[in-house]
């Protein structure tokens, strides 16, 4: 095996030399022993699923060809036919990135045939790996006879030092720089079938689980500690705050040995993460919306950054409109039936792009933020990036005029009119509008200077520094002259969170139950994982926003403490286990089916990667004065011997209940434990134990049951004959230490007693007016209060049969 380097144009001499080396080294032929753990890494190698998982080599711009399915197969019904080849590298390709491993040996087999009547009698073909860039390695060769199926059959070993993060296998003819000079010799069509590459099974993907405690108990920022999320947009609906986030976790790939991920690549991101809360401390993970990419809601878009959402009744139906940046070049919108979906695309092309009137000079048509005014008129704010070079340098720096405001039409998925300039000082990105007391507030992130903004320029007095959140106040949502600038409302987050937390920012403002809140991001979770050298993975934060009497904003101070919890958490319901105040060592994953808590339209997640020692916790849970009797979890056991300890106040606090996860492995089931001494308001920690080194179980939901309160009462009943008639007598003694009301009810009548004193009896003898009655039952209803709470206790009592005379 030999390696050759290709660049845009490769030298004939070098290529011949490397092919010569390869031939001199020879190929090991014959099948290598296949071990039990080996796997075929090729998907659809026989082309019986057509061209699925195959594409034509696109390693350089000239490689294109046509790939089609043909019935001229070596085996089965179908093979792949490549035609219109333009280079010797033109041929069928499959991506083996993440499957092949350095240092491993593989056996490659395939069938190939060519039939060009003007072609040579025999022709050599290569199976070649493209490791990205200019790195190509011929793996296995075969010389075919025209018109006959030839067989590739050889082994190759990937050098231990080879970087395999990109590894794409393709089939080709020997290289020449100018194949078009003799296309019959170099660019013949060929047919491929039965491709296999057998060797070590692909390595399991590296765990993305965040093992550190990323959100410290007692603190409320970052909002979540088990995943990242940037560009948060806060949205209030029906008593909940939803946060829509750029899914920074998508490209996070920590090295298993070092724990350090490569730096964030925004190009990897085509999902939006959604979390929600009723209290701003305990957040439910709703998972990711696959917005863009081939399987996305809007497959004509590639990326989904910087979401913004609003709602509007359209044609009598309340809809939710989620706007996002399709990379830097355009913006788009998808439509939801609820804040949690399901999502559809009403458009087949992007909403904001180069043809949006008034946006022609905007370099980056991104960061779309919707705002619906009180009169129902919707607006969209978007834009940013380098200023127009037609402006003088000082103006490019101070007033780059790179952000726009435009009206949306009533559909919410189309603009109307022409975009207006938002002349925000030192503007860069992240426009956002909210309204308070009749005035409009536009906030945005400032730029970091540099050549895109006229080089080294002097900022005007009072204008923002780099990476700060500035704001404007206007009486008109479409009019934002520079005179409306009102100052910096949030400095760069690194001022508060220190080394490793600088960089871009993106904010929103929402009002929730009478208070205003400010959202921003900071790579604080990244910092807790990796220390002061962070890789750009950002986390959502919230602070309260306060105003001066004149309507200006008091500058926000970023803190780990965050905001106060708005209300205690209600445990007496079924709620999603993917709801955390804090957590350690767990991850979440979306599962089939809908959410038990949020209904049929909402996605459901489960907590996974639960190891011995991991835990999740809820902040400020109100069990009431009478407390909880029982906790139930929906679990799927993955190993025998798992347990859940329910603890109060800390991860090492007193155990108030132990839930054995003793249900059949692999099956969802409910497990329950009685609780002892759980009342009042506490943080609740679920700590997970079991055998080390294995995932113990997955968790779907929790529910607590309130203790059933009973008023103590002693009830007796008898039957006797008085004056020739049977009487049924019922007696109820108040055994509590406070007066109660007692109602006695039998088939023969009913009587109520008010304020029966402690230790006293309610007694009633009912005349049945019969000489004989069978045995029967009476009901005693006791009403009173325990710990200030109204309680009713109902008891039934059997009375015997009674007969007079006899
Ligand atoms: Ca086939
Ligand atoms: Ca874990
Ligand atoms: Ca769940």
Tab-separated table of N, CA and C in Angstrom, residues 230-302:
chain	number	residue	atom	x	y	z
A	230	UNK	N	-27.198	27.904	22.857
A	230	UNK	CA	-26.784	29.300	22.670
A	230	UNK	C	-27.913	30.124	22.076
A	231	UNK	N	-27.698	31.433	22.070
A	231	UNK	CA	-28.600	32.358	21.381
A	231	UNK	C	-30.027	32.224	21.918
A	232	UNK	N	-30.178	32.009	23.201
A	232	UNK	CA	-31.505	31.735	23.773
A	232	UNK	C	-32.520	32.821	23.469
A	233	UNK	N	-33.728	32.374	23.147
A	233	UNK	CA	-34.850	33.286	22.911
A	233	UNK	C	-35.959	32.868	23.866
A	234	UNK	N	-36.278	33.735	24.833
A	234	UNK	CA	-37.301	33.414	25.823
A	234	UNK	C	-38.687	33.736	25.298
A	235	UNK	N	-39.636	32.826	25.542
A	235	UNK	CA	-40.988	32.958	25.000
A	235	UNK	C	-41.972	32.419	26.032
A	236	UNK	N	-42.969	33.237	26.357
A	236	UNK	CA	-43.931	32.858	27.388
A	236	UNK	C	-45.243	32.437	26.738
A	237	UNK	N	-45.733	31.287	27.140
A	237	UNK	CA	-47.025	30.818	26.640
A	237	UNK	C	-47.673	29.959	27.712
A	238	UNK	N	-48.889	30.318	28.074
A	238	UNK	CA	-49.712	29.481	28.945
A	238	UNK	C	-48.989	29.120	30.245
A	239	UNK	N	-48.384	30.143	30.856
A	239	UNK	CA	-47.791	29.941	32.171
A	239	UNK	C	-46.433	29.282	32.190
A	240	UNK	N	-45.843	29.080	31.014
A	240	UNK	CA	-44.496	28.499	30.965
A	240	UNK	C	-43.574	29.422	30.177
A	241	UNK	N	-42.307	29.366	30.529
A	241	UNK	CA	-41.277	30.041	29.747
A	241	UNK	C	-40.558	28.981	28.913
A	242	UNK	N	-40.549	29.194	27.621
A	242	UNK	CA	-39.821	28.326	26.700
A	242	UNK	C	-38.549	29.038	26.274
A	243	UNK	N	-37.463	28.280	26.206
A	243	UNK	CA	-36.210	28.827	25.672
A	243	UNK	C	-35.839	28.020	24.438
A	244	UNK	N	-35.688	28.726	23.334
A	244	UNK	CA	-35.264	28.121	22.068
A	244	UNK	C	-33.785	28.448	21.889
A	245	UNK	N	-32.992	27.423	21.592
A	245	UNK	CA	-31.536	27.547	21.649
A	245	UNK	C	-30.868	26.944	20.422
A	246	UNK	N	-29.845	27.604	19.923
A	246	UNK	CA	-28.960	26.975	18.933
A	246	UNK	C	-28.322	25.745	19.578
A	247	UNK	N	-28.411	24.587	18.924
A	247	UNK	CA	-27.943	23.334	19.542
A	247	UNK	C	-26.427	23.222	19.469
A	248	UNK	N	-25.758	23.886	20.392
A	248	UNK	CA	-24.291	23.825	20.431
A	248	UNK	C	-23.773	22.425	20.724
A	249	UNK	N	-24.614	21.554	21.300
A	249	UNK	CA	-24.154	20.205	21.636
A	249	UNK	C	-23.973	19.358	20.378
A	250	UNK	N	-24.551	19.807	19.243
A	250	UNK	CA	-24.579	18.963	18.051
A	250	UNK	C	-23.182	18.568	17.581
A	251	UNK	N	-22.275	19.505	17.576
A	251	UNK	CA	-20.931	19.201	17.101
A	251	UNK	C	-19.938	18.910	18.219
A	252	UNK	N	-20.444	18.884	19.457
A	252	UNK	CA	-19.564	18.647	20.606
A	252	UNK	C	-19.064	17.210	20.559
A	253	UNK	N	-17.783	17.014	20.561
A	253	UNK	CA	-17.209	15.671	20.412
A	253	UNK	C	-15.966	15.560	21.281
A	254	UNK	N	-16.154	15.441	22.604
A	254	UNK	CA	-14.975	15.390	23.475
A	254	UNK	C	-14.138	14.155	23.201
A	255	UNK	N	-12.848	14.358	23.140
A	255	UNK	CA	-11.925	13.241	22.980
A	255	UNK	C	-12.028	12.351	24.216
A	256	UNK	N	-12.238	11.037	24.031
A	256	UNK	CA	-12.429	10.165	25.198
A	256	UNK	C	-11.241	10.205	26.151
A	257	UNK	N	-10.053	10.454	25.617
A	257	UNK	CA	-8.864	10.447	26.479
A	257	UNK	C	-8.683	11.774	27.200
A	258	UNK	N	-8.895	12.876	26.485
A	258	UNK	CA	-8.581	14.186	27.078
A	258	UNK	C	-9.806	14.916	27.589
A	259	UNK	N	-10.980	14.532	27.138
A	259	UNK	CA	-12.196	15.242	27.517
A	259	UNK	C	-12.361	16.565	26.799
A	260	UNK	N	-11.468	16.853	25.858
A	260	UNK	CA	-11.524	18.136	25.166
A	260	UNK	C	-12.084	17.929	23.770
A	261	UNK	N	-13.070	18.722	23.418
A	261	UNK	CA	-13.668	18.664	22.090
A	261	UNK	C	-12.963	19.636	21.163
A	262	UNK	N	-12.931	19.328	19.867
A	262	UNK	CA	-12.532	20.386	18.928
A	262	UNK	C	-13.435	21.599	19.100
A	263	UNK	N	-12.951	22.750	18.683
A	263	UNK	CA	-13.731	23.980	18.806
A	263	UNK	C	-15.043	23.889	18.055
A	264	UNK	N	-16.012	24.664	18.508
A	264	UNK	CA	-17.345	24.606	17.917
A	264	UNK	C	-17.290	24.965	16.438
A	265	UNK	N	-18.051	24.227	15.648
A	265	UNK	CA	-18.187	24.503	14.218
A	265	UNK	C	-19.660	24.773	13.948
A	266	UNK	N	-19.996	26.041	13.766
A	266	UNK	CA	-21.408	26.391	13.596
A	266	UNK	C	-22.028	25.694	12.385
A	267	UNK	N	-21.162	25.350	11.409
A	267	UNK	CA	-21.667	24.672	10.217
A	267	UNK	C	-22.267	23.300	10.516
A	268	UNK	N	-21.934	22.726	11.693
A	268	UNK	CA	-22.489	21.425	12.074
A	268	UNK	C	-23.938	21.542	12.557
A	269	UNK	N	-24.392	22.750	12.834
A	269	UNK	CA	-25.626	22.905	13.625
A	269	UNK	C	-26.838	23.091	12.712
A	270	UNK	N	-27.759	22.123	12.773
A	270	UNK	CA	-29.015	22.268	12.027
A	270	UNK	C	-30.225	21.882	12.894
A	271	UNK	N	-30.042	21.953	14.211
A	271	UNK	CA	-31.126	21.648	15.148
A	271	UNK	C	-31.298	22.799	16.130
A	272	UNK	N	-32.519	22.930	16.636
A	272	UNK	CA	-32.822	23.906	17.681
A	272	UNK	C	-33.270	23.139	18.920
A	273	UNK	N	-32.656	23.458	20.051
A	273	UNK	CA	-32.972	22.827	21.330
A	273	UNK	C	-34.064	23.627	22.029
A	274	UNK	N	-35.020	22.914	22.661
A	274	UNK	CA	-36.094	23.582	23.395
A	274	UNK	C	-36.108	23.087	24.836
A	275	UNK	N	-36.131	24.023	25.773
A	275	UNK	CA	-36.336	23.707	27.182
A	275	UNK	C	-37.446	24.614	27.696
A	276	UNK	N	-38.106	24.206	28.787
A	276	UNK	CA	-39.158	25.068	29.329
A	276	UNK	C	-39.243	24.912	30.832
A	277	UNK	N	-39.865	25.921	31.467
A	277	UNK	CA	-39.953	25.934	32.923
A	277	UNK	C	-41.148	26.759	33.362
A	278	UNK	N	-41.731	26.360	34.497
A	278	UNK	CA	-42.761	27.191	35.126
A	278	UNK	C	-42.171	28.050	36.232
A	279	UNK	N	-40.901	27.790	36.582
A	279	UNK	CA	-40.351	28.466	37.764
A	279	UNK	C	-38.987	29.109	37.532
A	280	UNK	N	-38.408	28.949	36.329
A	280	UNK	CA	-37.124	29.516	35.914
A	280	UNK	C	-35.907	28.860	36.580
A	281	UNK	N	-36.132	27.761	37.299
A	281	UNK	CA	-34.999	27.033	37.885
A	281	UNK	C	-35.027	25.559	37.477
A	282	UNK	N	-36.193	24.929	37.547
A	282	UNK	CA	-36.347	23.541	37.093
A	282	UNK	C	-36.755	23.574	35.621
A	283	UNK	N	-35.885	23.061	34.757
A	283	UNK	CA	-36.110	23.136	33.310
A	283	UNK	C	-36.357	21.751	32.729
A	284	UNK	N	-37.394	21.640	31.909
A	284	UNK	CA	-37.686	20.395	31.205
A	284	UNK	C	-37.020	20.418	29.842
A	285	UNK	N	-36.322	19.336	29.529
A	285	UNK	CA	-35.639	19.207	28.239
A	285	UNK	C	-36.630	18.617	27.224
A	286	UNK	N	-36.979	19.401	26.219
A	286	UNK	CA	-37.875	18.912	25.160
A	286	UNK	C	-37.102	18.418	23.944
A	287	UNK	N	-35.787	18.371	24.042
A	287	UNK	CA	-34.995	17.825	22.954
A	287	UNK	C	-34.790	18.823	21.826
A	288	UNK	N	-34.471	18.280	20.660
A	288	UNK	CA	-34.088	19.106	19.525
A	288	UNK	C	-35.120	19.015	18.409
A	289	UNK	N	-35.342	20.135	17.760
A	289	UNK	CA	-36.131	20.167	16.527
A	289	UNK	C	-35.147	20.041	15.368
A	290	UNK	N	-35.345	19.016	14.545
A	290	UNK	CA	-34.486	18.873	13.364
A	290	UNK	C	-35.010	19.858	12.321
A	291	UNK	N	-34.473	21.056	12.329
A	291	UNK	CA	-35.011	22.143	11.514
A	291	UNK	C	-34.524	22.051	10.073
A	292	UNK	N	-33.201	21.951	9.919
A	292	UNK	CA	-32.594	22.074	8.586
A	292	UNK	C	-31.885	20.773	8.219
A	293	UNK	N	-31.284	20.766	7.040
A	293	UNK	CA	-30.608	19.567	6.555
A	293	UNK	C	-31.576	18.662	5.813
A	294	UNK	N	-31.041	17.583	5.211
A	294	UNK	CA	-31.874	16.731	4.338
A	294	UNK	C	-33.098	16.163	5.037
A	295	UNK	N	-33.018	15.911	6.353
A	295	UNK	CA	-34.152	15.350	7.081
A	295	UNK	C	-34.862	16.404	7.925
A	296	UNK	N	-34.605	17.660	7.630
A	296	UNK	CA	-35.162	18.726	8.449
A	296	UNK	C	-36.586	19.100	8.058
A	297	UNK	N	-37.224	19.883	8.947
A	297	UNK	CA	-38.562	20.402	8.651
A	297	UNK	C	-38.510	21.257	7.381
A	298	UNK	N	-37.443	22.018	7.244
A	298	UNK	CA	-37.232	22.844	6.050
A	298	UNK	C	-35.953	22.363	5.366
A	299	UNK	N	-36.056	21.290	4.560
A	299	UNK	CA	-34.836	20.661	4.020
A	299	UNK	C	-34.094	21.538	3.017
A	300	UNK	N	-34.721	22.635	2.603
A	300	UNK	CA	-34.036	23.558	1.698
A	300	UNK	C	-33.118	24.511	2.468
A	301	UNK	N	-33.001	24.320	3.775
A	301	UNK	CA	-32.047	25.096	4.556
A	301	UNK	C	-30.998	24.155	5.136
A	302	UNK	N	-29.844	24.734	5.469
A	302	UNK	CA	-28.683	23.945	5.880
A	302	UNK	C	-28.398	24.061	7.367
